[in-house]
Coordinates of C-alpha atoms in Angstrom, one line a residue:
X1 CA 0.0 0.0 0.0
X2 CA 1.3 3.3 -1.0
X3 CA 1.0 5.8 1.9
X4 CA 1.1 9.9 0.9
X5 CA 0.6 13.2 2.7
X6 CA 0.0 16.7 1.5
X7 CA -1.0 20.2 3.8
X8 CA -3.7 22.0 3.3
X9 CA -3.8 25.4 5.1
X10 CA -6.9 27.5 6.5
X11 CA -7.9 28.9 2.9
X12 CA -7.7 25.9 0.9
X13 CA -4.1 26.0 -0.4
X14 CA -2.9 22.3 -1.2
X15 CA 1.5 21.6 -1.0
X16 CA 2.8 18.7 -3.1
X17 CA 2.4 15.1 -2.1
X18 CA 5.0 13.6 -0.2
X19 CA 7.0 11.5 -0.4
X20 CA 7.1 12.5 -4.3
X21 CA 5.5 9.7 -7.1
X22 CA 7.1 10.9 -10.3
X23 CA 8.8 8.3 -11.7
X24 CA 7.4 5.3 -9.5
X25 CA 6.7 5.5 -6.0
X26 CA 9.6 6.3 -2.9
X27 CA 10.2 3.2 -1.3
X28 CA 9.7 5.2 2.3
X29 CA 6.4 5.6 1.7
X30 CA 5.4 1.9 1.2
X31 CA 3.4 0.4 3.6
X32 CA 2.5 -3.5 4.0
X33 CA -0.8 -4.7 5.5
X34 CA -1.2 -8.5 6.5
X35 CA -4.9 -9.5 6.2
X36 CA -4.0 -13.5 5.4
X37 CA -5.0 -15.4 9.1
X38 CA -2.0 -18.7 9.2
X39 CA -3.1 -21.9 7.0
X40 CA -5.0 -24.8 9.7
X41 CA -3.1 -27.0 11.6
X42 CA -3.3 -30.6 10.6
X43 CA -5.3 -32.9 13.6
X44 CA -3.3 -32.9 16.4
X45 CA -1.4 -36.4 18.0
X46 CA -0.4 -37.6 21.6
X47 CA 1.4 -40.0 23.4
X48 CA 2.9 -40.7 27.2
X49 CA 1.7 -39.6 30.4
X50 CA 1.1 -37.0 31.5
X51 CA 0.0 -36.3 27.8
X52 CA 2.2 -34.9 25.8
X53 CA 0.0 -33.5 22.7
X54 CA 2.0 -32.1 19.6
X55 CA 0.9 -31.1 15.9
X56 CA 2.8 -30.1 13.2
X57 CA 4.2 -26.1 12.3
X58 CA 2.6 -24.3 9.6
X59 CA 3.5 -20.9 7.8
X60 CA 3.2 -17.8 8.8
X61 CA 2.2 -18.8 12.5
X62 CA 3.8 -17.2 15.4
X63 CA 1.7 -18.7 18.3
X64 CA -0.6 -21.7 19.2
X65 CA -3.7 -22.0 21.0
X66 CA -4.5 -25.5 22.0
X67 CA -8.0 -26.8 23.7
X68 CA -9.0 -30.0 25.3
X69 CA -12.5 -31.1 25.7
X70 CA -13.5 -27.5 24.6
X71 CA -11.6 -26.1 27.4
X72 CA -8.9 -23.2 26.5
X73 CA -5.3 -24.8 28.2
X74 CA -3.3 -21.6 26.9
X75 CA -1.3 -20.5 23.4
X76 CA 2.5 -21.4 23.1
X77 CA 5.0 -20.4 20.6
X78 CA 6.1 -24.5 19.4
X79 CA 4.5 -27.3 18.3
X80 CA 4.1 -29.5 21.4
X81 CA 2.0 -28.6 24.7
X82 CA 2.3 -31.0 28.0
X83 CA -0.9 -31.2 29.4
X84 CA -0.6 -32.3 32.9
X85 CA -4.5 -32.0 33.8
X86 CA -5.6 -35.1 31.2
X87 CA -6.7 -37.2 33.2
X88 CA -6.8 -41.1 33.4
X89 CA -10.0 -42.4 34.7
X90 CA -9.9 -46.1 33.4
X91 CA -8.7 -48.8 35.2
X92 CA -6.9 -51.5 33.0
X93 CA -8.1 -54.8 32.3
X94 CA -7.6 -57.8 34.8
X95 CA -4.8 -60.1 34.5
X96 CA -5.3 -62.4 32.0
X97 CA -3.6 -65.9 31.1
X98 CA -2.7 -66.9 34.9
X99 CA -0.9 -69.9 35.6
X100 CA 0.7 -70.9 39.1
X101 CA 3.4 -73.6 39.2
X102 CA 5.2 -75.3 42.0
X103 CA 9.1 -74.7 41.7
X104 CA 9.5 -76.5 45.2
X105 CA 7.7 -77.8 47.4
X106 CA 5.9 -75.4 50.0
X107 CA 6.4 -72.6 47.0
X108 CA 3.8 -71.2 44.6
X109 CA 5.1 -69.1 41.7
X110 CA 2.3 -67.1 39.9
X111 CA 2.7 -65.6 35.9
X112 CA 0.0 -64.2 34.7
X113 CA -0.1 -62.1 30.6
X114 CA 0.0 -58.3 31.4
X115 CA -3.1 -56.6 30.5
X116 CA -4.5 -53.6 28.3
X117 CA -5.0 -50.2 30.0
X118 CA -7.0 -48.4 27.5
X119 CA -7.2 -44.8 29.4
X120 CA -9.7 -42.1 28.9
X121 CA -10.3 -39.8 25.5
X122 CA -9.8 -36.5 25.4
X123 CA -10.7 -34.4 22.4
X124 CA -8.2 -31.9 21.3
X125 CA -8.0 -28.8 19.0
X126 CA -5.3 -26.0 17.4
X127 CA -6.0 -23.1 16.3
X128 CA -2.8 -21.0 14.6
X129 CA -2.4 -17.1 14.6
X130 CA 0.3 -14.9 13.2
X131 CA 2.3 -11.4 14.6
X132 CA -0.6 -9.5 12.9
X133 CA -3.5 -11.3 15.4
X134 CA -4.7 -12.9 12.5
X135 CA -6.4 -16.1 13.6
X136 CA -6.1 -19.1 11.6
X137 CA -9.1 -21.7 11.3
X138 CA -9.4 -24.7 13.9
X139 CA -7.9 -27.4 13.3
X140 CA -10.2 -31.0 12.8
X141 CA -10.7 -32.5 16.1
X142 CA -8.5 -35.4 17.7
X143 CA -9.6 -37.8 20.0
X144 CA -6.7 -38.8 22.0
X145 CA -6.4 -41.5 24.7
X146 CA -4.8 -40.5 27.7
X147 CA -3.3 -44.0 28.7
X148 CA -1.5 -43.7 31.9
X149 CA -0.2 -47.9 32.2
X150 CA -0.1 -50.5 34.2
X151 CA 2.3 -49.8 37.0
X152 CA 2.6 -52.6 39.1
X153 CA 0.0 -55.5 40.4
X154 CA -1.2 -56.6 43.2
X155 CA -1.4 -60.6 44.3
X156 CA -3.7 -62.0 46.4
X157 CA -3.5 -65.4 48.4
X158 CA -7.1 -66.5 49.3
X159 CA -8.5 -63.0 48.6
X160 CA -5.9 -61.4 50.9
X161 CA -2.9 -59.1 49.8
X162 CA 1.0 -61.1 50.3
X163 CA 2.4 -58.3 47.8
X164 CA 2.7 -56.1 44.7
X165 CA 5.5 -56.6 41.8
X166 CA 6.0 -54.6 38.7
X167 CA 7.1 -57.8 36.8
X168 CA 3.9 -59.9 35.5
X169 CA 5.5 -63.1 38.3
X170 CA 5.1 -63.2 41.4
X171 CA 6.7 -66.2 44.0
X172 CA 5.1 -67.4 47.6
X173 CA 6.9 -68.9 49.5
X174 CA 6.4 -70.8 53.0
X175 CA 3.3 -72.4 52.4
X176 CA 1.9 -75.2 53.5
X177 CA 2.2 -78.1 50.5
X178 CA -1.4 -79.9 51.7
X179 CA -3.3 -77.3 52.1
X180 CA -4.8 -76.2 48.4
X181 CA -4.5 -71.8 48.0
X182 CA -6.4 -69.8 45.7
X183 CA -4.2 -67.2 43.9
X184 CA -5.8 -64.0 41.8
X185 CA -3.7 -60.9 40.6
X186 CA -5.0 -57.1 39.9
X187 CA -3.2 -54.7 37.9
X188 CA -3.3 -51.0 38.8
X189 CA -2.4 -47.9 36.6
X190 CA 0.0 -45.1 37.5
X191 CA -3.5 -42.8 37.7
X192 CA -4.0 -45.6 40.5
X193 CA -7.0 -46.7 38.8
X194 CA -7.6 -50.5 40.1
X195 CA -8.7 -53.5 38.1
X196 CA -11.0 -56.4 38.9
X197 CA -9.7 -59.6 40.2
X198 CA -8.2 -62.1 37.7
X199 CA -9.4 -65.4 37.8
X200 CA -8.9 -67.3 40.8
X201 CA -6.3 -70.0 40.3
X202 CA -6.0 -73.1 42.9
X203 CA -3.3 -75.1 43.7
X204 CA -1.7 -77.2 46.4
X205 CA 1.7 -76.6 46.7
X206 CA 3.1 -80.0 45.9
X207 CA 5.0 -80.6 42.3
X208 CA 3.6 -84.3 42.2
X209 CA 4.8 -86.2 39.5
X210 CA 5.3 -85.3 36.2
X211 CA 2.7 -86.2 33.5
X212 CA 3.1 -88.4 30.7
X213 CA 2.7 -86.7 27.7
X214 CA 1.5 -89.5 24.4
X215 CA 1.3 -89.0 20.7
X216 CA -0.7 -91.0 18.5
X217 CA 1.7 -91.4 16.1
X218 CA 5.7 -90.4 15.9
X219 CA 6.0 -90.4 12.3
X220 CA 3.3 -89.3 9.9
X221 CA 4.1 -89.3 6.1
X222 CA 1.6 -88.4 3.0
X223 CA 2.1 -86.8 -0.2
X224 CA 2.1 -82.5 -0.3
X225 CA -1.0 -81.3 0.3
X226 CA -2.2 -84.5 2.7
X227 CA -3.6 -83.4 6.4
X228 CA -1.9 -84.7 9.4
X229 CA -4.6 -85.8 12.2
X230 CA -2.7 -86.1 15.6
X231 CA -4.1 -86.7 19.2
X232 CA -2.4 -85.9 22.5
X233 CA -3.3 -87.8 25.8
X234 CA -2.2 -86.9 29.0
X235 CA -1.3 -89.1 32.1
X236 CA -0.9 -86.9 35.2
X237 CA -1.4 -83.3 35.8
X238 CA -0.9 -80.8 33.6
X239 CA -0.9 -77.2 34.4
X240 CA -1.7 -76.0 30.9
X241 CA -3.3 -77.2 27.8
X242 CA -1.4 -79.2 24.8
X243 CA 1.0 -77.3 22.8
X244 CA 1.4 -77.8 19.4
X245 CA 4.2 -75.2 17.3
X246 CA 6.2 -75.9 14.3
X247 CA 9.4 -73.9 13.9
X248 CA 8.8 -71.5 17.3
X249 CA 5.1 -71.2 16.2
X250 CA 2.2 -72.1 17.4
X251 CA -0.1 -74.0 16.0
X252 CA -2.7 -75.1 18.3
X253 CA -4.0 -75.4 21.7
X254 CA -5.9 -78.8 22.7
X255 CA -5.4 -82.4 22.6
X256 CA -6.0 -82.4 18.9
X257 CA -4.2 -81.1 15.9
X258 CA -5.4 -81.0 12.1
X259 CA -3.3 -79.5 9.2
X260 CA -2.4 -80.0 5.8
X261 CA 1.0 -79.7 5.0
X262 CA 1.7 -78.8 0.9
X263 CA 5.7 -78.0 1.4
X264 CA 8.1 -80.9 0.7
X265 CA 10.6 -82.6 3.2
X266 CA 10.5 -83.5 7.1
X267 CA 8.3 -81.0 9.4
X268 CA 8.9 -81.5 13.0
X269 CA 6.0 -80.4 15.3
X270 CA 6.7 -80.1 19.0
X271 CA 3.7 -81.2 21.3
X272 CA 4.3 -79.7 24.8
X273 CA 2.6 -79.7 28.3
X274 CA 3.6 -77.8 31.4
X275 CA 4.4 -79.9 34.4
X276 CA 2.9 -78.6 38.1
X277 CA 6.7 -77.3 38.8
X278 CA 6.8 -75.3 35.8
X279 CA 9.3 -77.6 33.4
X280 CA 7.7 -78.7 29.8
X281 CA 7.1 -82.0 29.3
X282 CA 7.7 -82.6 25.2
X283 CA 7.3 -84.9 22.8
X284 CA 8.4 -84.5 19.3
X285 CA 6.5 -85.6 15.6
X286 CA 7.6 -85.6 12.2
X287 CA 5.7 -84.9 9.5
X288 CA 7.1 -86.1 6.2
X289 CA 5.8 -84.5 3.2
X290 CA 7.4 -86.9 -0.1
X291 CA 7.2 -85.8 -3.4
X292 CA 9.9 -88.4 -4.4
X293 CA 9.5 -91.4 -5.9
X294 CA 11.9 -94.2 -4.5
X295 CA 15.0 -95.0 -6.6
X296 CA 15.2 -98.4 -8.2
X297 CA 18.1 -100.4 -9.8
X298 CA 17.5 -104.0 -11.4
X299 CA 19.6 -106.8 -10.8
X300 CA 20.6 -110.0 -12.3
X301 CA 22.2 -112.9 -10.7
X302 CA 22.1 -116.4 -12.3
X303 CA 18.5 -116.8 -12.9
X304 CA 16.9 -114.4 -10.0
X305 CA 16.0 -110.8 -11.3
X306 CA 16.6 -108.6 -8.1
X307 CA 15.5 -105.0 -7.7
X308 CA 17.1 -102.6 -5.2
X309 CA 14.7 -99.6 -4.2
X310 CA 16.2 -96.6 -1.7
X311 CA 13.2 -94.2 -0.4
X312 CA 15.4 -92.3 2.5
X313 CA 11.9 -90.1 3.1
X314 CA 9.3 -92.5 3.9
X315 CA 11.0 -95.7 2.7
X316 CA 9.6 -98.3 -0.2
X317 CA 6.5 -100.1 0.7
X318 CA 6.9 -103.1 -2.1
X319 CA 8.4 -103.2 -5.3
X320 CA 6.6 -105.9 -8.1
X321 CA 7.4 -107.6 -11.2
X322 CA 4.8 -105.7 -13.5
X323 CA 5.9 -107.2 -17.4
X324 CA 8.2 -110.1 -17.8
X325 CA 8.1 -113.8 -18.4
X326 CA 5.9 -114.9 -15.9
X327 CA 2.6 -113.2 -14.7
X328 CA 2.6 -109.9 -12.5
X329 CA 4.1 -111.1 -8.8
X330 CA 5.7 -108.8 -6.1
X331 CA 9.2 -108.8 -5.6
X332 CA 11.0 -109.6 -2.6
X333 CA 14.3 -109.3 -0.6
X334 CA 15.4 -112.9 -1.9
X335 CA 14.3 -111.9 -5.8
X336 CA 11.7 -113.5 -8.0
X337 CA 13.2 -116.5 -9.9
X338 CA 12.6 -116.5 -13.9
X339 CA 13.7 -118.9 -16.9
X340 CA 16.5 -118.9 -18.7
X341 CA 15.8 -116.4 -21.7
X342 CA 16.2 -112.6 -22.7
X343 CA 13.5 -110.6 -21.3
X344 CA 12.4 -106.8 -21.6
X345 CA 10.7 -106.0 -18.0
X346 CA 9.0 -103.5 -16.5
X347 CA 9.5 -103.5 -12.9
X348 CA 7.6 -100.8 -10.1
X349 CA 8.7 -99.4 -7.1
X350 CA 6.3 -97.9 -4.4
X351 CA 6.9 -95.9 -1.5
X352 CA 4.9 -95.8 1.7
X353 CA 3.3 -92.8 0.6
X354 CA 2.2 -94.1 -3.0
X355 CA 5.1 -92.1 -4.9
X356 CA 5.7 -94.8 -7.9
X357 CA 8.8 -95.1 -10.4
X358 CA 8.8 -97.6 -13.0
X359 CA 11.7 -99.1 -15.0
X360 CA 11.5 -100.8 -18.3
X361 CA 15.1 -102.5 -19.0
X362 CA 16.2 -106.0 -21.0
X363 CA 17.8 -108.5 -19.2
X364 CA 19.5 -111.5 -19.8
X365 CA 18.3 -114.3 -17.5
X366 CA 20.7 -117.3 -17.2
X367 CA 20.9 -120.0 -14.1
X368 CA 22.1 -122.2 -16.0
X369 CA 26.4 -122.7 -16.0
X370 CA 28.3 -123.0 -18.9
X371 CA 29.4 -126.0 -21.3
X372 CA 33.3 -127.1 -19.9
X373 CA 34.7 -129.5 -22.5
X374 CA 38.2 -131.3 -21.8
X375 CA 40.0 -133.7 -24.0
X376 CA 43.2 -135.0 -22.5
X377 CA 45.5 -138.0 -22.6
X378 CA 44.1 -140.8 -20.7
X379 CA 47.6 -141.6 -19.4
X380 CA 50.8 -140.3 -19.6
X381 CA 54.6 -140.3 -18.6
X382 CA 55.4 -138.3 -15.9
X383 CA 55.6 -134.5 -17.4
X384 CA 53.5 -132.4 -19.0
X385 CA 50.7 -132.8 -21.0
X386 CA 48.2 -130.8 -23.4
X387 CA 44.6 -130.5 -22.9
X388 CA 42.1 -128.6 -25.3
X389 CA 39.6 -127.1 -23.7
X390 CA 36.0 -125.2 -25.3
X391 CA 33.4 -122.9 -23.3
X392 CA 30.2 -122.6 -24.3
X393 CA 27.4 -120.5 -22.8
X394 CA 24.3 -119.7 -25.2
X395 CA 23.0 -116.4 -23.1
X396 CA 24.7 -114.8 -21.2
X397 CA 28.4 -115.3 -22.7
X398 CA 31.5 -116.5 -21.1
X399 CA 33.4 -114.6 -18.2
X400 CA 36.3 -116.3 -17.3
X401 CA 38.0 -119.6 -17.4
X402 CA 40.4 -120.6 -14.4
X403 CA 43.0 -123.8 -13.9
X404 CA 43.7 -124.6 -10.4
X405 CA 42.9 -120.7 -9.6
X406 CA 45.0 -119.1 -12.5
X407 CA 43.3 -117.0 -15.5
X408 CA 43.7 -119.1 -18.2
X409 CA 44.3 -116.3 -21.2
X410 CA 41.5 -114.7 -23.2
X411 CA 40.8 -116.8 -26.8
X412 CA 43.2 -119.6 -24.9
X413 CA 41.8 -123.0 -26.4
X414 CA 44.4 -125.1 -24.6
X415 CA 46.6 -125.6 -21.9
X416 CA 49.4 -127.6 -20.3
X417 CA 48.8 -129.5 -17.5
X418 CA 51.1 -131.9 -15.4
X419 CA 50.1 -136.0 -15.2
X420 CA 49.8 -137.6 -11.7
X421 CA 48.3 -134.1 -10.5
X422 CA 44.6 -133.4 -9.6
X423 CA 43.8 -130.1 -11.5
X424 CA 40.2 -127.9 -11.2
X425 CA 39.1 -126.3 -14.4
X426 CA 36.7 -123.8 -13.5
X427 CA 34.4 -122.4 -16.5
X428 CA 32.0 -119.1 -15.4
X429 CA 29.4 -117.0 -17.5
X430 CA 28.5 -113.6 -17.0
X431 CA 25.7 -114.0 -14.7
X432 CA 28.2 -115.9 -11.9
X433 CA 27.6 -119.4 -12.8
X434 CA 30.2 -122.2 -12.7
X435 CA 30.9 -125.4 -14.4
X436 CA 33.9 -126.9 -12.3
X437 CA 35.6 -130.0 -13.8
X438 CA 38.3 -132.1 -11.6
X439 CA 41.2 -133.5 -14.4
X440 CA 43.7 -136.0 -13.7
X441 CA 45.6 -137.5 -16.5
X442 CA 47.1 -140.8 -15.4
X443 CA 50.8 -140.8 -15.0
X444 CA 52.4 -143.8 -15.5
X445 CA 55.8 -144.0 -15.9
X446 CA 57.5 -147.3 -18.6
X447 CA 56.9 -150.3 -17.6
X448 CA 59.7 -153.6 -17.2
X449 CA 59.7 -155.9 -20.4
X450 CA 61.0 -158.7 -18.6
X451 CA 62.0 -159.6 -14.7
X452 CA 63.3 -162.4 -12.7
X453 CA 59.8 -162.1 -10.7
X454 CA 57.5 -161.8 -13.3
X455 CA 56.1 -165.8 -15.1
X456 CA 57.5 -167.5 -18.1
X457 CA 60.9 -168.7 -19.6
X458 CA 61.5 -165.4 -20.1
X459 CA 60.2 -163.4 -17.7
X460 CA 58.2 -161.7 -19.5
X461 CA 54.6 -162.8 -18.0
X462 CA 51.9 -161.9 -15.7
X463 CA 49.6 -164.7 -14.9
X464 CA 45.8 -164.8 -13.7
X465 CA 46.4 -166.2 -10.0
X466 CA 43.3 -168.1 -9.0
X467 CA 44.0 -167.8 -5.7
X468 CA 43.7 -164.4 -5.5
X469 CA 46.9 -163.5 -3.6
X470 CA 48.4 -160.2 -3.0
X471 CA 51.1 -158.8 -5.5
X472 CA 54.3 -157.6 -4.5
X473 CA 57.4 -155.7 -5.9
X474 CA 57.6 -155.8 -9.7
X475 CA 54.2 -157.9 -10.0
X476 CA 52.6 -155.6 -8.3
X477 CA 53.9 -152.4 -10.8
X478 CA 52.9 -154.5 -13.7
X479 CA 49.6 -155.4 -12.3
X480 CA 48.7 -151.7 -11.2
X481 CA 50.1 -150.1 -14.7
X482 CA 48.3 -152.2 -17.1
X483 CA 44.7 -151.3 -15.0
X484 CA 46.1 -147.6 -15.4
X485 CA 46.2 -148.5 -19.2
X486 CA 42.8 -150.0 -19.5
X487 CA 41.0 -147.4 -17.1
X488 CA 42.5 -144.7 -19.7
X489 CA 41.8 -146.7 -23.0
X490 CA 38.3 -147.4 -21.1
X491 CA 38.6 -151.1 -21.1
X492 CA 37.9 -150.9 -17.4
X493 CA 35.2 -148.4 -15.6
X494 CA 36.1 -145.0 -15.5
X495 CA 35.3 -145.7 -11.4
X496 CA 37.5 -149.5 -11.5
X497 CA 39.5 -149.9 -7.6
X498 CA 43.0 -150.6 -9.2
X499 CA 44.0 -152.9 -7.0
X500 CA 47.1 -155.6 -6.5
X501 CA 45.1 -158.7 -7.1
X502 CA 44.6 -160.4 -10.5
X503 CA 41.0 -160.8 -10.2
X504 CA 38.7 -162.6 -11.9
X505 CA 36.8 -159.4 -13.3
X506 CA 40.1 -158.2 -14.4
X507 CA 40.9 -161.5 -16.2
X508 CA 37.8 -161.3 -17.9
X509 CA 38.3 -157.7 -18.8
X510 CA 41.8 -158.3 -20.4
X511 CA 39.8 -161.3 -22.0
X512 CA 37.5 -158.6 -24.0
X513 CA 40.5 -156.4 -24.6
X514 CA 42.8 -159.2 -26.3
X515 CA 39.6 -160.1 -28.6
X516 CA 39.5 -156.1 -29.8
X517 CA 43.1 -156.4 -30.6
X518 CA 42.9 -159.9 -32.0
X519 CA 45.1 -161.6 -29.6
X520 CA 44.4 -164.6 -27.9
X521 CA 42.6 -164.4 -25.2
X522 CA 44.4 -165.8 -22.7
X523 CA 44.0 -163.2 -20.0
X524 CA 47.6 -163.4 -19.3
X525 CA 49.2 -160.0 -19.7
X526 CA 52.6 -160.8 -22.1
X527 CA 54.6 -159.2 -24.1
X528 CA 52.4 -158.7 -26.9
X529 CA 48.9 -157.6 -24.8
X530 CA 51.1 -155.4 -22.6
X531 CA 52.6 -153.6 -25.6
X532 CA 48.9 -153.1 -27.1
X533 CA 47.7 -151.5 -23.8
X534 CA 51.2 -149.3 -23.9
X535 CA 50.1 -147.9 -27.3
X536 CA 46.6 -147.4 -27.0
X537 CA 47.3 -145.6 -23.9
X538 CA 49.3 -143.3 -25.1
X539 CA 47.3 -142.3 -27.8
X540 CA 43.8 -142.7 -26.6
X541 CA 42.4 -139.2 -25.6
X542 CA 40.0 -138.8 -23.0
X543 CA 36.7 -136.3 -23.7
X544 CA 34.9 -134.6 -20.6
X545 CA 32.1 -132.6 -20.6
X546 CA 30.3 -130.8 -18.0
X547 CA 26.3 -131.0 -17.7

């Protein structure tokens, strides 16, 4: 505003205004006027006690006028105004949650859940005004609780006083443990406001025993989304309900729990009970969510087809035989026995849970060993000899061949072997079974043409005794060779008790052998039989075959 003055005298005359306006107006004479009241405060806030109200600054404003309940309480220059006159007039809410254990014997210690103290509402206004008196508008209304808290409590044995605490525990000592004591607690505010009684608790102050605390079940198992059903029973006194919490929470309160349980792997839920002397009595049960089917390998030994199955989460409830050679059957820890053949199978694995993994794979089913063929000299000198030996095995295939526990070398279709000595030939197919052959090529070392002891001009003769009597010496060597020789060339059973008696079987048997060779049959073992038996024994190969 632009402020200007001019004299005017008793007649009228007029002098120049001043200060001059030519060319604009003189700052000095500019004047300004503030009309604008302060924006309104926002709603105002409070907290503590005594309550401590506050709002927030706004422009322009030099001063603050703040009311409660309608009531004027004064104008300050900041943003905060303690207002010691709100009053509390509410007592809090009784104790809640109170449980009373026995520590000891004679002892009673009291814990209770500290409770709400809602306070009393006030309703508060602020109204903003600037250096020029203009008054703002008033700000919206705030209801504000004036809460002044619970301060300490007061326990009660029996309905009389024993003493206050500010902690929410309280212990009583002294008492007598067969006499049973009725506990309550009541909480009063810093404004002294009292509440009611809490409930009345009895007790006698005697621990007892600890109850047992039983699960239906340790181990529950399902597929995700299944819903475990578990029941607690108690045996004993308890002094609070069943527990249940998973991972610190809790889940429920009573002696049964329902859930369903959708996340994979082992969830371990914690059932609890609280002894009369305060300690938890626990129990423990896993729930085991399995997503997995088991893992399954197939086996083949000889002719049994066996399946290994590893479920580590709920482990494998059977595993069966679904396509094969036989019909559908279950498959056990021993195996399920099949005939020899080439299969494809399809073999199933379940886990306790019903998880399922199938595998489809050809197999080669063989029990039976396989085909050892030996041909070796019936009898030989003392030395070493050659046997050929085959393997056959129409399935699964040859593994190894061994003599007397030595490899014998891969595409090896002979080998040497010593006479006199008992050797094993050991033939075994890919599926682990064994043909096993016992070889022993005679060893017989030449024989005397002619001795003083043997029969004959020349000495040269070995005579059926019909007597029977026992060889010796030279007789004997002779008598012993030659049934080498005919057990070799097969004129004798394979099984024949050589012996050192000319029998009458043996006479007989070099009877039938002397007709083969067209010699007389004499059945006396001279030059000429004894030289026939010689040659044919050392040519005559011997042919064993297994199975």
């Amino acid at each position: 505003t632009l402020v200007q003055f001019r004299g005017v005298d008793l007649v009228g005359n007029r002098s120049a205004w001043a200060p001059a306006h030519a060319g604009g107006p003189d700052p000095s004479g500019l004047v300004w006027i503030d009309r604008t009241p302060p924006p309104r405060p926002a709603p105002p806030t409070g907290t503590g006690w005594p309550q401590r109200v506050s709002w927030d600054a706004v422009a322009g404003a030099a001063t603050y006028a703040v009311r409660r309940d309608g009531a004027a309480l004064g104008s300050v220059s900041t943003t905060t105004l303690t207002d010691a006159g709100a009053t509390d007039i509410s007592a809090p809410d009784p104790p809640a949650g109170l449980l009373v254990t026995v520590p000891a014997r004679g002892t009673l210690r009291a814990r209770w859940t500290p409770p709400a103290d809602y306070g009393t509402e006030h309703v508060y206004t602020v109204r903003a005004a600037d250096l020029a008196g203009n008054q703002g508008e008033v700000s919206p209304s705030a209801t504000i609780v004036t809460t002044s808290g619970v301060h300490h409590y007061v326990v009660q044995l029996d309905g009389q006083e024993v003493g206050t605490t500010t902690e929410p525990s309280f212990d009583i000592t002294g008492l007598d443990p067969a006499v049973t004591r009725s506990v309550t607690v009541l909480a009063v505010d810093a404004a002294g406001n009292v509440s009611d009684a809490s409930s009345a608790y009895s007790v006698m102050p005697d621990p007892g025993l600890p109850p047992k605390l039983t699960i239906s079940a340790q181990r529950v198992m399902m597929k995700p989304g299944g819903t475990a059903s578990l029941t607690a029973a108690i045996d004993g006194i308890a002094v609070t309900p069943v527990e249940w919490r998973m991972d610190g929470q809790l889940l429920a309160i009573g002696p049964r729990f329902s859930g369903q349980f959708a996340m994979p792997g082992t969830h371990r839920i914690g059932v609890s009970v609280m002894a009369r002397d305060g300690t938890l009595v626990q129990q423990n049960v896993d729930v085991v969510v399995d997503d997995r089917p088991p893992a399954l390998t197939l086996m083949v030994r000889r002719n049994i087809l066996r399946a290994r199955a590893v479920d580590p989460e709920t482990g494998v409830a059977g595993v069966r035989l679904l396509r094969g050679p036989t019909a559908p059957q279950n498959i056990g820890a021993k195996g399920v026995e099949l005939p020899d053949g080439r299969y494809a199978v399809v073999v199933r694995a379940t886990d306790m849970v019903g998880n399922s993994r199938d595998v489809t794979d050809r197999v080669v089913i063989d029990g039976t060993p396989p085909i050892l063929r030996v041909t070796a000299p019936g009898v030989a000198s003392p030395g070493r000899v050659v046997a050929a030996i085959t393997v056959t095995d129409g399935l699964s295939g040859v593994r190894r061949i061994t003599i007397d526990g030595r490899p014998l070398g891969e595409g090896a279709t002979a080998a040497a072997i010593s006479a006199g000595v008992r050797h094993v030939l050991v033939a075994e197919d890919v599926n682990g079974n064994r043909a096993t052959m016992v070889l022993r090529v005679a060893e017989l070392a030449p024989l005397p043409v002619r001795h003083p002891s043997l029969d004959g001009v020349l000495g040269d003769q070995l005579r059926y005794d019909p007597s029977g009597r026992v060889q010796f010496g030279v007789r004997r060597t002779v008598l012993r060779g030659v049934q080498t020789q005919m057990v070799a060339i097969q004129a004798l059973p394979p099984r024949w008790p050589i012996g050192n008696r000319f029998t009458t079987p043996l006479l007989r048997a070099v009877q039938r052998y002397q007709t083969s060779v067209k010699l007389p049959a004499n059945g006396t073992l001279g030059p000429r039989t004894r030289a026939a038996l010689d040659r044919d024994a050392r040519r005559y190969r011997v042919t064993e075959t297994t199975g």
